[in-house]
Coordinates of C-alpha atoms in Angstrom, one line a residue:
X1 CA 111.2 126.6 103.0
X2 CA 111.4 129.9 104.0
X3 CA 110.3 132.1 107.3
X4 CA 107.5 134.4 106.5
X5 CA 106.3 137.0 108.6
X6 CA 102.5 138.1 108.3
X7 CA 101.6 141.6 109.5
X8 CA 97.5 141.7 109.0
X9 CA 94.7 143.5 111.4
X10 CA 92.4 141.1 110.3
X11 CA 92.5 138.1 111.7
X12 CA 90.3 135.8 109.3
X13 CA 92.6 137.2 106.6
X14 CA 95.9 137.1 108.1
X15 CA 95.2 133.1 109.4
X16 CA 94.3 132.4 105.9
X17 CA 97.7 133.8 104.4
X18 CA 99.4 131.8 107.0
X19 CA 97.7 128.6 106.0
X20 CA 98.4 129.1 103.0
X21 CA 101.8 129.5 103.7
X22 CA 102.6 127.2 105.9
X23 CA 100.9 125.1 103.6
X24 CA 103.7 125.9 101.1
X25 CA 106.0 124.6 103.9
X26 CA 107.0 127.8 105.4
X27 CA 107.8 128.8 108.8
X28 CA 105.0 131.7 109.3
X29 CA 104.9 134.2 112.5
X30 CA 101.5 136.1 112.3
X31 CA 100.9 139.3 114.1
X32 CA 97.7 141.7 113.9
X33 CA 99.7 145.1 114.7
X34 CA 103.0 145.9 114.0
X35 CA 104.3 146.7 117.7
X36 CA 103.9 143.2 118.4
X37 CA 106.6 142.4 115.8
X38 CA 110.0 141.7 117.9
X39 CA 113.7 141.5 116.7
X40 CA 115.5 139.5 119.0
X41 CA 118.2 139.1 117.1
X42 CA 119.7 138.8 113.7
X43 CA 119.2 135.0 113.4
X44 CA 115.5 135.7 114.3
X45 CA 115.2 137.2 110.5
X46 CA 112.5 137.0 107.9
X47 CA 112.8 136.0 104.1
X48 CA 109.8 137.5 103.3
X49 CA 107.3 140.0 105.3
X50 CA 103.8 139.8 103.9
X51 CA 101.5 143.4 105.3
X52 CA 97.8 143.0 104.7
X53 CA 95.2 145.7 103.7
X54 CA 94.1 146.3 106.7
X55 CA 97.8 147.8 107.8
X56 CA 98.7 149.2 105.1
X57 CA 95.5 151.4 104.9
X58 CA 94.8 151.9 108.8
X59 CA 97.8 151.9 110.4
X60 CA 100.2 155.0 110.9
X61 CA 102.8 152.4 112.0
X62 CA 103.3 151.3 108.8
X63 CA 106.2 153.2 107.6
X64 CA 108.0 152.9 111.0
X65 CA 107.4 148.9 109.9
X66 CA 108.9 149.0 106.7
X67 CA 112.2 151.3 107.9
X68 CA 112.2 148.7 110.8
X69 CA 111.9 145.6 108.9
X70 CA 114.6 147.2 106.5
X71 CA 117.0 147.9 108.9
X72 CA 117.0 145.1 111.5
X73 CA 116.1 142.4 108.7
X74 CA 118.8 142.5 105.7
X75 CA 117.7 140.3 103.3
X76 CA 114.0 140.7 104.1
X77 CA 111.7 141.0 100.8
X78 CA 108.6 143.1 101.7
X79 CA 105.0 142.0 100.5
X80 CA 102.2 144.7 100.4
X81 CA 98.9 142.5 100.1
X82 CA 96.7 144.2 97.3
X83 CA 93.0 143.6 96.4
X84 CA 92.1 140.2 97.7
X85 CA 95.1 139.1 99.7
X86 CA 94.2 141.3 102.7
X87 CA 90.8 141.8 102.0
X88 CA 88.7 141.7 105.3
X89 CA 86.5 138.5 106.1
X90 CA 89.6 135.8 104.9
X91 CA 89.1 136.2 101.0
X92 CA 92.8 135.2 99.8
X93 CA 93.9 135.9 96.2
X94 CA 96.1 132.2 97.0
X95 CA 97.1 132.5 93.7
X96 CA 98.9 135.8 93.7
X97 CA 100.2 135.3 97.0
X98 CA 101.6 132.2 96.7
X99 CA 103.2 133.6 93.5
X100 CA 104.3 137.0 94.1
X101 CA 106.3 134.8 97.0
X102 CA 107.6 131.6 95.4
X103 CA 108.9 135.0 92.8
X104 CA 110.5 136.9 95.8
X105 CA 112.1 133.3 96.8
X106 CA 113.3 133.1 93.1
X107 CA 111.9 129.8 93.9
X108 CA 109.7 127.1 91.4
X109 CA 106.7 126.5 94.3
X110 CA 108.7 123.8 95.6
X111 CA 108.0 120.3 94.6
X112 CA 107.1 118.0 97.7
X113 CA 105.6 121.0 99.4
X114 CA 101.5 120.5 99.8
X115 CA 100.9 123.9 97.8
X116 CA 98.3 123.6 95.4
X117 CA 98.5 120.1 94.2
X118 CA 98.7 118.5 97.7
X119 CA 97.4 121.6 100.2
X120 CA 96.4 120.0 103.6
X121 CA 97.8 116.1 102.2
X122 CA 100.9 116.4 104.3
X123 CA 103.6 115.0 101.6
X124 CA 106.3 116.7 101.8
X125 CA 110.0 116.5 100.1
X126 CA 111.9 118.0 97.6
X127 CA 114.2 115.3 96.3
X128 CA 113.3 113.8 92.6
X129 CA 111.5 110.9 93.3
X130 CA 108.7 112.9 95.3
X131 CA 108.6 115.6 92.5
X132 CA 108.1 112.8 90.1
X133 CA 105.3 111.0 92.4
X134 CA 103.6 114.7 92.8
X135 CA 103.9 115.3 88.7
X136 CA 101.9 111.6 88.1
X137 CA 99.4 112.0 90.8
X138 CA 98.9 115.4 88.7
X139 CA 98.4 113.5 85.8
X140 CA 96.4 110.4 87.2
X141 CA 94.1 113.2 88.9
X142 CA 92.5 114.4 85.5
X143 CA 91.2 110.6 84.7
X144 CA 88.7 108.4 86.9
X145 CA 90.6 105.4 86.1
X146 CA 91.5 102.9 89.2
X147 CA 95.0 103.6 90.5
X148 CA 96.9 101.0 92.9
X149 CA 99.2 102.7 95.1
X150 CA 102.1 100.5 96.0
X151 CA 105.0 100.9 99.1
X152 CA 106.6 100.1 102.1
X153 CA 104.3 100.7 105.3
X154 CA 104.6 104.3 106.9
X155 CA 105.8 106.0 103.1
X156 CA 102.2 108.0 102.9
X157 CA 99.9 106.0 101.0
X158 CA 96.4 107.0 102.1
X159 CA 98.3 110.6 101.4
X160 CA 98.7 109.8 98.0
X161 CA 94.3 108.6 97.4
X162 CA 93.8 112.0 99.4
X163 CA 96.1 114.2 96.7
X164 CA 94.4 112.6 94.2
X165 CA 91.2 113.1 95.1
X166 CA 91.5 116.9 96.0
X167 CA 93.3 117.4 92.6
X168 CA 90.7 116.2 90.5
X169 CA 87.0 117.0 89.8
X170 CA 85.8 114.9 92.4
X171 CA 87.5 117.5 95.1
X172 CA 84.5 118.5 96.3
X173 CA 83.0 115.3 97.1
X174 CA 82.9 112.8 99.4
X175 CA 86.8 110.8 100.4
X176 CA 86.0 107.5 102.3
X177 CA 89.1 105.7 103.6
X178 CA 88.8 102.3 104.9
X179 CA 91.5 99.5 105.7
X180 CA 90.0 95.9 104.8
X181 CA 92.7 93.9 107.3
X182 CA 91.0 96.3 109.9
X183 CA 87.3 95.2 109.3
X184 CA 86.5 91.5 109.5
X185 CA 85.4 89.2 107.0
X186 CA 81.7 89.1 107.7
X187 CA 81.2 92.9 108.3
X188 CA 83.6 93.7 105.0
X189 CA 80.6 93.4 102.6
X190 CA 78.3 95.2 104.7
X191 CA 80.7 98.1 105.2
X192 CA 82.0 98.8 101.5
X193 CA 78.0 97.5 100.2
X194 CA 75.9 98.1 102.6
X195 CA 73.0 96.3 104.3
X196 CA 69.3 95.7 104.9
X197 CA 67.2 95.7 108.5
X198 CA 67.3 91.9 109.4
X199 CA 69.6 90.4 106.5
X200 CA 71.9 89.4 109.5
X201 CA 72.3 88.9 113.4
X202 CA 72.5 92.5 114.6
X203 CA 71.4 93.9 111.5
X204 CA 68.5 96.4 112.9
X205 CA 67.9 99.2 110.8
X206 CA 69.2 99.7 106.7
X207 CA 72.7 101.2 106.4
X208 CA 74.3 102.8 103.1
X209 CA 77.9 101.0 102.4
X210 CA 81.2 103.1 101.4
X211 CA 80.5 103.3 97.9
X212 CA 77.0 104.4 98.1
X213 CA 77.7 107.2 100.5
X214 CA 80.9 108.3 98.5
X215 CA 78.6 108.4 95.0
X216 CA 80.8 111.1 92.8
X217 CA 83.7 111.2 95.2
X218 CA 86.7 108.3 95.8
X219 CA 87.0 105.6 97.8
X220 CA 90.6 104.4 99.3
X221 CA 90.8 100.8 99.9
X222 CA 94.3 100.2 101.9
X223 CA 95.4 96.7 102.4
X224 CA 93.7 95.6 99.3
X225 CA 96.0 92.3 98.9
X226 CA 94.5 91.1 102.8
X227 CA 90.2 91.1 101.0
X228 CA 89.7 87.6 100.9
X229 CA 89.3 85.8 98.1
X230 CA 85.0 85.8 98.0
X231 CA 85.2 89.6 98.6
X232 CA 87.5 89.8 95.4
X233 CA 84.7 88.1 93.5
X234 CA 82.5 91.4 94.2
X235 CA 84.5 93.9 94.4
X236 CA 85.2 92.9 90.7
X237 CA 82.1 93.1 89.5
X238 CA 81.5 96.0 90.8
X239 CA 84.4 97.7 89.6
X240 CA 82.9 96.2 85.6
X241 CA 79.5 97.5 86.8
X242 CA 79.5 100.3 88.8
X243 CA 76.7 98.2 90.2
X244 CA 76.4 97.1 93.8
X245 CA 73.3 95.4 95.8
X246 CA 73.3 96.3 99.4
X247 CA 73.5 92.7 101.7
X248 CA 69.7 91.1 102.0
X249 CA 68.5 93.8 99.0
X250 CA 66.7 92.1 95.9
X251 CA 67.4 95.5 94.3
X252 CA 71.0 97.0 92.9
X253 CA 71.9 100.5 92.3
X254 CA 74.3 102.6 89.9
X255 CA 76.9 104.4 91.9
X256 CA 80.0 106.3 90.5
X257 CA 82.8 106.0 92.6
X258 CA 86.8 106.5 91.9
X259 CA 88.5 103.3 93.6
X260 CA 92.2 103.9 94.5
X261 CA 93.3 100.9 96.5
X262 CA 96.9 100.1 98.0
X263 CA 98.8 97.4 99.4
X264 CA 102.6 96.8 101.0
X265 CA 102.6 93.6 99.3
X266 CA 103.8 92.5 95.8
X267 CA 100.5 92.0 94.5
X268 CA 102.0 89.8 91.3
X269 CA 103.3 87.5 93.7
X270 CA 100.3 87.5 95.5
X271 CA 98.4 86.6 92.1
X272 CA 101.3 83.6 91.4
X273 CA 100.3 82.0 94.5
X274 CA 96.7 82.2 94.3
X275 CA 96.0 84.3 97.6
X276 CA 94.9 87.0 94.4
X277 CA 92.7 86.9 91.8
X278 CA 94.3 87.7 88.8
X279 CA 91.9 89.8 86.5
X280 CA 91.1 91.9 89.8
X281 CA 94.6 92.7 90.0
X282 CA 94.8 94.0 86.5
X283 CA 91.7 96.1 87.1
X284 CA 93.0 97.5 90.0
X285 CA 96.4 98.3 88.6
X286 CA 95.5 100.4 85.6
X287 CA 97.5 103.1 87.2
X288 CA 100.3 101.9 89.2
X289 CA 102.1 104.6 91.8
X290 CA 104.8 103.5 94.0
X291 CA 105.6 105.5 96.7
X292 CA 109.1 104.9 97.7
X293 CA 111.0 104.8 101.2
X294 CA 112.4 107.4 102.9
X295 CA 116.0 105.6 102.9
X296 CA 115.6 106.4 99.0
X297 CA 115.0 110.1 99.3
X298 CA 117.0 110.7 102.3
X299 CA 117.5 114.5 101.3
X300 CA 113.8 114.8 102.6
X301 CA 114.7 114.1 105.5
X302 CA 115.7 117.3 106.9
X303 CA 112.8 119.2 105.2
X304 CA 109.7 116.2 107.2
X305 CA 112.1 117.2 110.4
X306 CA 110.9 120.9 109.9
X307 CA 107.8 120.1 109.3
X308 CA 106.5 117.5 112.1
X309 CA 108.3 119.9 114.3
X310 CA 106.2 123.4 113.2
X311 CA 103.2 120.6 113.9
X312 CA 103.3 119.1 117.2
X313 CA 105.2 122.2 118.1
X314 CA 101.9 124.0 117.9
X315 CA 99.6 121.2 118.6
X316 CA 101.1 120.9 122.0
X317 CA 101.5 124.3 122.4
X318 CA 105.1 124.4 123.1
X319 CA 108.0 126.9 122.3
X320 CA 110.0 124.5 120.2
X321 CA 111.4 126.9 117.6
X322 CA 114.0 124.5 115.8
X323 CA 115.9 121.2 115.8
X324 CA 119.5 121.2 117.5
X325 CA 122.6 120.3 115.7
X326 CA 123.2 117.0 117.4
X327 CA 119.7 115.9 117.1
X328 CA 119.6 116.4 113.3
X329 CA 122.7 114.9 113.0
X330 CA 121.3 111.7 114.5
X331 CA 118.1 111.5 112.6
X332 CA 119.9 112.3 109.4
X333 CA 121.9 109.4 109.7
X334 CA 119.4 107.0 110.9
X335 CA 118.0 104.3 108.3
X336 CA 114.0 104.7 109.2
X337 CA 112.6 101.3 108.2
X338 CA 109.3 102.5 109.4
X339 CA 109.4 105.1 107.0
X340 CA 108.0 108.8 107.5
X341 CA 105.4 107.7 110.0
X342 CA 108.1 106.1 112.0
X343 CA 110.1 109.7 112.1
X344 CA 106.6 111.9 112.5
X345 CA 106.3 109.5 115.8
X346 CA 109.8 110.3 116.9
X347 CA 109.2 114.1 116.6
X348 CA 106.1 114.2 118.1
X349 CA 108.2 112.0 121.2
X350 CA 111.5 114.8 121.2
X351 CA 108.5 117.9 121.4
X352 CA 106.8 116.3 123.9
X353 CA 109.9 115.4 125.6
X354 CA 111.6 119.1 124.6
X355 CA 112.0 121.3 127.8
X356 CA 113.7 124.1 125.9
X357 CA 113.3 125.8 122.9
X358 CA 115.7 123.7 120.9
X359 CA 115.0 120.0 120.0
X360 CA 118.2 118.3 121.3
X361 CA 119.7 114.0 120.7
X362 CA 119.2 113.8 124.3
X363 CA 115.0 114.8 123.6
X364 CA 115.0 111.5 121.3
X365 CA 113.8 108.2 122.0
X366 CA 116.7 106.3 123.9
X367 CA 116.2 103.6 121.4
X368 CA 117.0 106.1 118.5
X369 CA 120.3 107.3 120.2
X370 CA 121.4 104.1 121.2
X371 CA 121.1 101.7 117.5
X372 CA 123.8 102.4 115.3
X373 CA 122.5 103.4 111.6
X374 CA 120.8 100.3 109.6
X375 CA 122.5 100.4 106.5
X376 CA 126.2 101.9 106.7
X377 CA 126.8 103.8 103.1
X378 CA 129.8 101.9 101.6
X379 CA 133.5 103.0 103.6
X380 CA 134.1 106.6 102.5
X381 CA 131.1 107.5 100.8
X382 CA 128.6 109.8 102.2
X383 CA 125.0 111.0 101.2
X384 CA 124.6 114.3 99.7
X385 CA 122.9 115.7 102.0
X386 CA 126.0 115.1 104.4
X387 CA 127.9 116.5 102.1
X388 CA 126.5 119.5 101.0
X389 CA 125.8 120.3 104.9
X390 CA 130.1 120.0 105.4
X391 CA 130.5 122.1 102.1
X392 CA 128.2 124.8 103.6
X393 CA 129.8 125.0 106.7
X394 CA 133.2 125.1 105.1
X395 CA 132.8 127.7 103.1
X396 CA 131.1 130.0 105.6
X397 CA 134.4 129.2 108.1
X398 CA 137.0 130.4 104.8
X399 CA 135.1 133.5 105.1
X400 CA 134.6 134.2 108.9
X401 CA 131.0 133.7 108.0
X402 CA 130.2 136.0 105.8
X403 CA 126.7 134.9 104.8
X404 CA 126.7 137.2 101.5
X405 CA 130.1 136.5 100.6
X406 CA 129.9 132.4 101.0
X407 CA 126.3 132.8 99.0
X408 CA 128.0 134.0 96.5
X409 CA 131.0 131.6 96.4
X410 CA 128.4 129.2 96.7
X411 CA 126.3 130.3 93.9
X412 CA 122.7 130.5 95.4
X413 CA 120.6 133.4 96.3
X414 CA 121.3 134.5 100.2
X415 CA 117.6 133.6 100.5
X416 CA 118.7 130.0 99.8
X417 CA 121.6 129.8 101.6
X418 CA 119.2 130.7 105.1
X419 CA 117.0 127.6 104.3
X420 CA 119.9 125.6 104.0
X421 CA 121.3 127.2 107.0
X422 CA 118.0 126.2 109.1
X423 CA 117.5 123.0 107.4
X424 CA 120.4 121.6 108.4
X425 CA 120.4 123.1 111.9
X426 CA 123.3 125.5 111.3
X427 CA 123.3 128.3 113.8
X428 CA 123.9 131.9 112.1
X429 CA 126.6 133.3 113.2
X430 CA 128.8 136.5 111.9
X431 CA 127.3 139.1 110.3
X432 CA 123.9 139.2 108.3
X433 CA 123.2 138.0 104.8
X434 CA 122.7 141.3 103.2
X435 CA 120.6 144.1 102.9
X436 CA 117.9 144.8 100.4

C-alpha cells in the first residue's frame, strides 16, 4: 500500500484514477487544482503523485507543482498521465496506470489487493495463503465447472463466488447470491426455480427463479450443507441437466448457469451421516477452494485494518486519517474467531466511536480491550508480523531515525519502508526518506 496523490481538473477522470487506485489498496488524496494541494508536514508525504491531462496542458501551476512536490516531498515519484489516463469524460488507460505505478513502487501489483483480478470484491491480504487463493480463483475463473467454497464463517466466502464471477466470461452478466438457511423450506424451490400464478397459497402472478433470471451469469448458493434433503434431489438434477421446471409448470426450460455454492460445514461428514447426499456433494465439489482464517494469515491483519478504516472513514464522513499505535497493537494481537467480518465490525465501531483524527485502543469495543488474546503463541515465540514491526523500529532508533539510512540497512526500497512505517502505525519521525 502506498499514498497516492491525484492532481486532475477533471473530475470524472481524476475519480476514476482514484478508484482505481484505491482499488489497488492505496491511500489516494484527489485534488482538481494544484493550490489545493497542502504540505502539512513531512509525515503527510506522497509515494507517488499522479497529474492528469487536464493540468498538465491547462495549468500554468504546473511547474510550481512539480518544484513543490520535489522539494517538500523527498521520496515522491511523479506521474504525468498521457493519452487516456487523464483524458476528459473518465476514460482510464487502467492498464498503464496501474502499471507505470506498481513500476514506480518497484512493486508486483500486490497479491491480496482487489486490482484486476478482484477490483470492487473487497479481499484483501498479502500473506501466501491469499496469493495462493487469488492465483486458483484465477485459474477456476476460465472454466464453468461447479466450485464449492469451503471456511470458517466471516473469512469472505460470497467474496470469493463474486471474484470469480467478475474474472471470468460471465463478468458481464447477471451475479445472484442467495443463503438457503435464510429462505425457508417451502419458498426454497420457488426462489432458486421459480413459480406459476396459483401453484400455491399466495402464489398470484408467475415469478422467474434464481437460475432463470441469472441465464449466462453465476449463481452463489451459501449454506449449501443447511438445503434439505428433498431440495438436494433437484438441485441435482438440475446441475446433470441444466434443466429446471418452474413450481406448478408442465413445461421445463434450458438455462446455463455457473453454480458456486459454499458451506462452514465439513460437507464429507455431513455426507457420513446422511444429513447429505452423496453424489450431490461430489458434483458440487469439482473445484474445492478453502478460504482460510484470519488467525492463519495474521500478517493481513494490519493491511484489512487500513483498509476498513479508508472505508467507513469515508462512508461516515469522518477525518480518521490512521490507526494509533496502541490500537493496532491490540487488534494485532487479538485471535478474531469471527474472522475478517468480525474485525470490519470492529472498525466500523472505533470510526464511529473516533473523535479525533487517530483511531485510538480506547475507540475499541470495551469487550476487545478487556479479553486477553485467544490463543497465546507458545512462551517466547512471537508472529512475524510482531517481529518485523520491533526489527523496524530498532533499526530506525540505531540510526536516530534516518529513514534512508535504516532502508538501506534494512534492505528495501525507502518506498517500502513508508508502507511498513504506516502499516504498522509507526509515527515518522527524524528526517525524511530521501529525495528523488
Amino acid at each position: 500500500m502506498a499514498r497516492i496523490l491525484i492532481v486532475d481538473a477533471d473530475r470524472q477522470s481524476g475519480r476514476r484514477m482514484r478508484e482505481l487506485l484505491d482499488g489497488r489498496g492505496h491511500e489516494v488524496v484527489a485534488v482538481t487544482r494544484p493550490e489545493e494541494v497542502g504540505f502539512e508536514g513531512e509525515g503527510e508525504g506522497f509515494d507517488v503523485a499522479v497529474v492528469g491531462d487536464d493540468v498538465r496542458a491547462s495549468d500554468p501551476a504546473l511547474p510550481a507543482l512539480l518544484e513543490r512536490l520535489r522539494e517538500r516531498l523527498p521520496g515522491t515519484s511523479l506521474v504525468l498521465a498521457g493519452g487516456e489516463a487523464g483524458a476528459p469524460g473518465g476514460r482510464v488507460d487502467a492498464e498503464r496506470l496501474l502499471g507505470t505505478v506498481d513500476e514506480l513502487l518497484g512493486d508486483e501489483p500486490e497479491a491480496g489487493a482487489p486490482g484486476a483480478l478482484a477490483a470492487g470484491t473487497g479481499i484483501v491480504g498479502r500473506s501466501p495463503a491469499i496469493r495462493d487463493l487469488l492465483q486458483l480463483i484465477e485459474k477456476v475463473a476460465a472454466t464453468d465447472s461447479t466450485v464449492l467454497v469451503t471456511g470458517e464463517t466471516g473469512t469472505g466466502k460470497e467474496l470469493v463466488g463474486r471474484a470469480i464471477h467478475q474474472a471470468s466470461r460471465r463478468a458481464g452478466r447477471v451475479f445472484c447470491a442467495v443463503n438457503s438457511a435464510a429462505v425457508p423450506e417451502s419458498l426454497l424451490e420457488s426462489e432458486l426455480f421459480g413459480h406459476r400464478r396459483g401453484s400455491f397459497t399466495g402464489a398470484s402472478a408467475n415469478k422467474r427463479g434464481l437460475f432463470e433470471h441469472a441465464h449466462r451469469g453465476t449463481v452463489f448458493l451459501d449454506e449449501v450443507a443447511e438445503m434439505p434433503l428433498t431440495m438436494q434431489a433437484k438441485l441435482l438434477r438440475f446441475l446433470q441437466t441444466g434443466e429446471l421446471r418452474p413450481v406448478g409448470s408442465e413445461t421445463s426450460r434450458f438455462v446455463d448457469v455457473r453454480l458456486v455454492t459454499a458451506t462452514n460445514k465439513d460437507l464429507e461428514r455431513e455426507v457420513a451421516e446422511g444429513r447429505f447426499r452423496e453424489d450431490l456433494y461430489y458434483r458440487l465439489a469439482v473445484i474445492p477452494i478453502h478460504v482460510p482464517p484470519l488467525r492463519e494469515r495474521r500478517e493481513d491483519v494490519a493491511l484489512l485494518v487500513e483498509h476498513f478504516l479508508r472505508r467507513f472513514a469515508r462512508k461516515m464522513d469522518k477525518p480518521v486519517e490512521r490507526i494509533g499505535e496502541d490500537a493496532l497493537e491490540l487488534l494485532l494481537g487479538h485471535a478474531w474467531p469471527g474472522n475478517v467480518r468480525q474485525l470490519e465490525n470492529t472498525i466500523e465501531s472505533g470510526v464511529a466511536l473516533c473523535r479525533s483524527r487517530v483511531l485510538s485502543a480506547a475507540d475499541l469495543p470495551l469487550r476487545l480491550r478487556e479479553r486477553r488474546p485467544a490463543e497465546p503463541p507458545a512462551p517466547g515465540l512471537q508472529s512475524l508480523a510482531t517481529l518485523e514491526r520491533a526489527h523496524i523500529l530498532r533499526t530506525l532508533e540505531v540510526v536516530g531515525w534516518n529513514r534512508k539510512r535504516a532502508a538501506e540497512i534494512l534492505e528495501i526500497s525507502t518506498t517500502t519502508l513508508w508502507r511498513r512505517l504506516r502499516e504498522f502505525g509507526i509515527e515518522p519521525q527524524g528526517p525524511p526518506l530521501g529525495r528523488l
